Short mmCIF file of C-alpha atoms and ligand atoms in Angstrom, two decimals:
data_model
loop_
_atom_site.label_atom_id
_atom_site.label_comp_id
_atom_site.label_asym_id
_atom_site.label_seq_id
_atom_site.Cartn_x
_atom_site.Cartn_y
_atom_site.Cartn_z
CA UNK A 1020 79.67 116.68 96.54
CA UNK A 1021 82.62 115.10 94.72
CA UNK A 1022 84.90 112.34 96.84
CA UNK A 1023 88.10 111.35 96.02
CA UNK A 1024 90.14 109.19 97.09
CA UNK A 1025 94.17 108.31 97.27
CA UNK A 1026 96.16 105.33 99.04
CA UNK A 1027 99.47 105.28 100.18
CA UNK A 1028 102.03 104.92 103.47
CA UNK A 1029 102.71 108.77 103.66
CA UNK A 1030 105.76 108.29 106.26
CA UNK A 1031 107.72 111.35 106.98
CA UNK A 1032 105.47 113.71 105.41
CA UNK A 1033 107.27 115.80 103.16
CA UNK A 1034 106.58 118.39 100.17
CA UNK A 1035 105.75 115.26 97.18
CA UNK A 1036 102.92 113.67 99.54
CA UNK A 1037 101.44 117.70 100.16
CA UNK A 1038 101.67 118.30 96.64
CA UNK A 1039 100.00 115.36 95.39
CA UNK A 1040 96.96 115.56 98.80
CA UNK A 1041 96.59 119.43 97.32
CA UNK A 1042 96.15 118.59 93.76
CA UNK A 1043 94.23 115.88 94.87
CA UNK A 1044 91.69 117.96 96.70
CA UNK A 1045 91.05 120.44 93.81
CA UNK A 1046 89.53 117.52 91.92
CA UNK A 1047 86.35 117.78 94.34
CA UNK A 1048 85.01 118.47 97.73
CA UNK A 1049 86.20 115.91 99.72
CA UNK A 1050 89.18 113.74 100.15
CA UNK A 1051 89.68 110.62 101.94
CA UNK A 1052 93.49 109.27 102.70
CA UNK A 1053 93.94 105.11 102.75
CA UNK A 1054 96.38 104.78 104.88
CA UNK A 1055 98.95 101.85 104.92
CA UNK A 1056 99.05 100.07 108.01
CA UNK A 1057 101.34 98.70 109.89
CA UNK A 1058 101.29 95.42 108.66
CA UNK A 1059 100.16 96.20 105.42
CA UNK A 1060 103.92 98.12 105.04
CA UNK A 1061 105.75 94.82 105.44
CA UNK A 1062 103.37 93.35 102.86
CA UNK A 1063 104.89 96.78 100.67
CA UNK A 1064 107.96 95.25 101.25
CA UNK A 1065 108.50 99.11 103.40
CA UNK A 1066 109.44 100.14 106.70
CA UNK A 1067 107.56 103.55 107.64
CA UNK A 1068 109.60 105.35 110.07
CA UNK A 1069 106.56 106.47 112.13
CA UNK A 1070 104.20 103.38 112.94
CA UNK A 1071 100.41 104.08 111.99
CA UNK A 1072 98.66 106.56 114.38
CA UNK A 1073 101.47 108.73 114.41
CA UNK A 1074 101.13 109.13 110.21
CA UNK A 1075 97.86 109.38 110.77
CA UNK A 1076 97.77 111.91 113.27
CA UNK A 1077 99.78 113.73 111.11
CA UNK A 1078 97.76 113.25 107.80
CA UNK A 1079 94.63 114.48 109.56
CA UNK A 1080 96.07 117.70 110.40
CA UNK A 1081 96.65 118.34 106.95
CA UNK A 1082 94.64 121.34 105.64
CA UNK A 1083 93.29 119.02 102.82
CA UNK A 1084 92.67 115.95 104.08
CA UNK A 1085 88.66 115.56 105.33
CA UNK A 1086 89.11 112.26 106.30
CA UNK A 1087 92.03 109.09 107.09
CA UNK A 1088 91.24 105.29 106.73
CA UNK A 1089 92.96 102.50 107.23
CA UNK A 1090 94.50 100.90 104.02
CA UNK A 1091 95.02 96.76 105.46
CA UNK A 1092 95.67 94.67 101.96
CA UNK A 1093 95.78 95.26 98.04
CA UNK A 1094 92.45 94.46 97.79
CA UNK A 1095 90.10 96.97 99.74
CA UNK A 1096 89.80 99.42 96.94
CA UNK A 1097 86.62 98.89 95.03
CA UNK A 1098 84.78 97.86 98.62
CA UNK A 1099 86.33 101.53 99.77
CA UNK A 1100 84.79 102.66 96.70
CA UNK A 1101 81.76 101.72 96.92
CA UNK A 1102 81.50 102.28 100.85
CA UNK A 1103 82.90 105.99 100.49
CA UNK A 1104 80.97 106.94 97.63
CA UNK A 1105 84.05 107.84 95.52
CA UNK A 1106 83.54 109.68 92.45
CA UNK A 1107 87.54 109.95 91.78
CA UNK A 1108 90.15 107.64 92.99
CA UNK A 1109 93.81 109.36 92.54
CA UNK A 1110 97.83 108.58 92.13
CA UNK A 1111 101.01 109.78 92.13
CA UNK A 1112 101.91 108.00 88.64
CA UNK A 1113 104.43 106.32 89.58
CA UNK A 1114 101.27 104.00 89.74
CA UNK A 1115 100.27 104.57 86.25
CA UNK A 1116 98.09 101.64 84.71
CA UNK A 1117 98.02 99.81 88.42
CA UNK A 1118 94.83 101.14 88.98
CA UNK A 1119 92.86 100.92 85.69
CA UNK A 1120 90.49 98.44 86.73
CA UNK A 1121 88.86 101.10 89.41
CA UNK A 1122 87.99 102.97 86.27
CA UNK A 1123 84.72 100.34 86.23
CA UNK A 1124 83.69 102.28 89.77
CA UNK A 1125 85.13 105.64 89.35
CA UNK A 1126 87.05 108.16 87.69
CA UNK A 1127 91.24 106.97 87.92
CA UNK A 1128 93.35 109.70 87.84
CA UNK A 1129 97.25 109.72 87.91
CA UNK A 1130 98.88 112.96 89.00
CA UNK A 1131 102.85 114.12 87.76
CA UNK A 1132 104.90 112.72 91.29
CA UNK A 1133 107.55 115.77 92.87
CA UNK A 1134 110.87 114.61 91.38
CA UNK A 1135 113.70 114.79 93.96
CA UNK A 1136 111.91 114.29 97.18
CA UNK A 1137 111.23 110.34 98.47
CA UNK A 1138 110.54 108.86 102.09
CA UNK A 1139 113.35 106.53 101.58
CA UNK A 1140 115.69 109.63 99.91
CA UNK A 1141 115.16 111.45 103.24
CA UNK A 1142 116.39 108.64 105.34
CA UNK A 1143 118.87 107.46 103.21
CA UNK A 1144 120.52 111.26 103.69
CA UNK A 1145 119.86 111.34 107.10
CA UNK A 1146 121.75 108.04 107.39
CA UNK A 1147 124.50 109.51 106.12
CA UNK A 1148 124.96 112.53 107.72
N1 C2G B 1649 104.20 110.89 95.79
C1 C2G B 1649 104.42 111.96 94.91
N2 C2G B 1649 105.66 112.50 94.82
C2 C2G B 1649 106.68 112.02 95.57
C3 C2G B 1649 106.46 110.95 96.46
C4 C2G B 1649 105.20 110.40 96.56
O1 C2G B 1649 103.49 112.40 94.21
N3 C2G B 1649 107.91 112.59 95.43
C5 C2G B 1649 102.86 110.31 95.85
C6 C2G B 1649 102.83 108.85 95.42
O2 C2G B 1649 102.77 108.75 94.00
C7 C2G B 1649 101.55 108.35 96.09
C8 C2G B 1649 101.49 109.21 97.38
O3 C2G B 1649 102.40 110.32 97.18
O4 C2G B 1649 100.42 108.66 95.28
C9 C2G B 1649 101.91 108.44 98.60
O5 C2G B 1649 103.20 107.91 98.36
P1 C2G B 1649 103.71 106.70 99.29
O6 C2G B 1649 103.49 107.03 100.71
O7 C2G B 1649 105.06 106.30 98.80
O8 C2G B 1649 102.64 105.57 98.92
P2 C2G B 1649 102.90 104.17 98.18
O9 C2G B 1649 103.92 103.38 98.89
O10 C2G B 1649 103.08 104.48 96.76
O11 C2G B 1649 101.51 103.42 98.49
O12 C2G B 1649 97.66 100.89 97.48
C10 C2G B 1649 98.53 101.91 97.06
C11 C2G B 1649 99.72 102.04 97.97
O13 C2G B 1649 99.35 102.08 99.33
C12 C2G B 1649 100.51 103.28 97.57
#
C-alpha cells in the first residue's frame, strides 16, 4: 500500500486542484489531503472563500481523495509523515525546492501546476463581473 500525501487550502475547487489530487493518486493507493485551516489561511497571508468544513466537505467527495486532515501550521509535515505512514509527499511546483527536506522521510515529488486557472483568478473575475 503506497500513501501519499499533498497540503494545501483547496478553496473553490476548480480543474488545477482536480488535476493535481488525480495525478497525485496515480502515484499509489492512497491519498491523504492536509487541509489549511482556518487560521492557518491568515498565517498564508489568504482568505479562502469557503471556511474549513465546507472545503473539506467538498475535498472528501472527491473521487480521489481517501482521506482529509487538518493542515494547522508550517510545521506538521514530517510528524504527518511519520503518523500517516507516507511513502510520497506531493506538490503543485509552484512549491519546487520548499519541500526538499521531507525527502529525509519520504519520496518529494513536484507535479507541472494547470496554467490559467487560480482560486484568487476566479474571484478576482467574479469581482469584476
Ligand atoms: N495547484 C495546481 N494548479 C493550479 C492551482 C493549484 O496544481 N492552477 C496545486 C498547488 O500547486 C497545490 C495544490 O494545487 O499543490 C493546492 O493549491 P492551494 O490550495 O493554492 O494550496 P497552497 O496555498 O499552495 O498551500 O503547506 C503547503 C500549503 O498549505 C500549500
Amino acid at each position: 500500500m503506497v500513501n501519499i500525501i499533498t497540503y494545501g487550502t483547496f478553496d473553490l475547487i476548480h480543474n488545477g486542484h482536480i488535476n493535481l489530487l488525480r495525478r497525485a493518486k496515480e502515484y499509489g493507493d492512497h491519498l491523504t489531503v492536509a487541509l489549511s485551516s482556518d487560521t492557518f489561511n491568515k498565517i498564508k497571508d489568504k482568505d479562502s472563500y469557503y471556511k474549513y468544513e465546507i472545503r473539506k466537505m467538498i475535498l472528501e467527495s472527491i473521487r480521489y481523495v481517501d482521506n482529509v486532515i487538518q493542515e494547522d501550521n508550517w510545521e506538521q509535515k514530517i510528524q504527518d509523515i511519520i503518523d500517516h505512514n507516507i511513502d510520497i509527499f506531493i506538490m503543485g511546483d509552484d512549491w519546487e525546492g520548499k519541500f526538499d527536506y521531507l525527502n529525509e522521510y519520504c519520496k518529494v515529488i513536484y507535479l507541472p501546476r494547470t496554467v490559467g486557472i487560480s482560486s484568487t483568478q476566479i474571484k478576482s473575475d467574479f469581482s469584476k463581473a
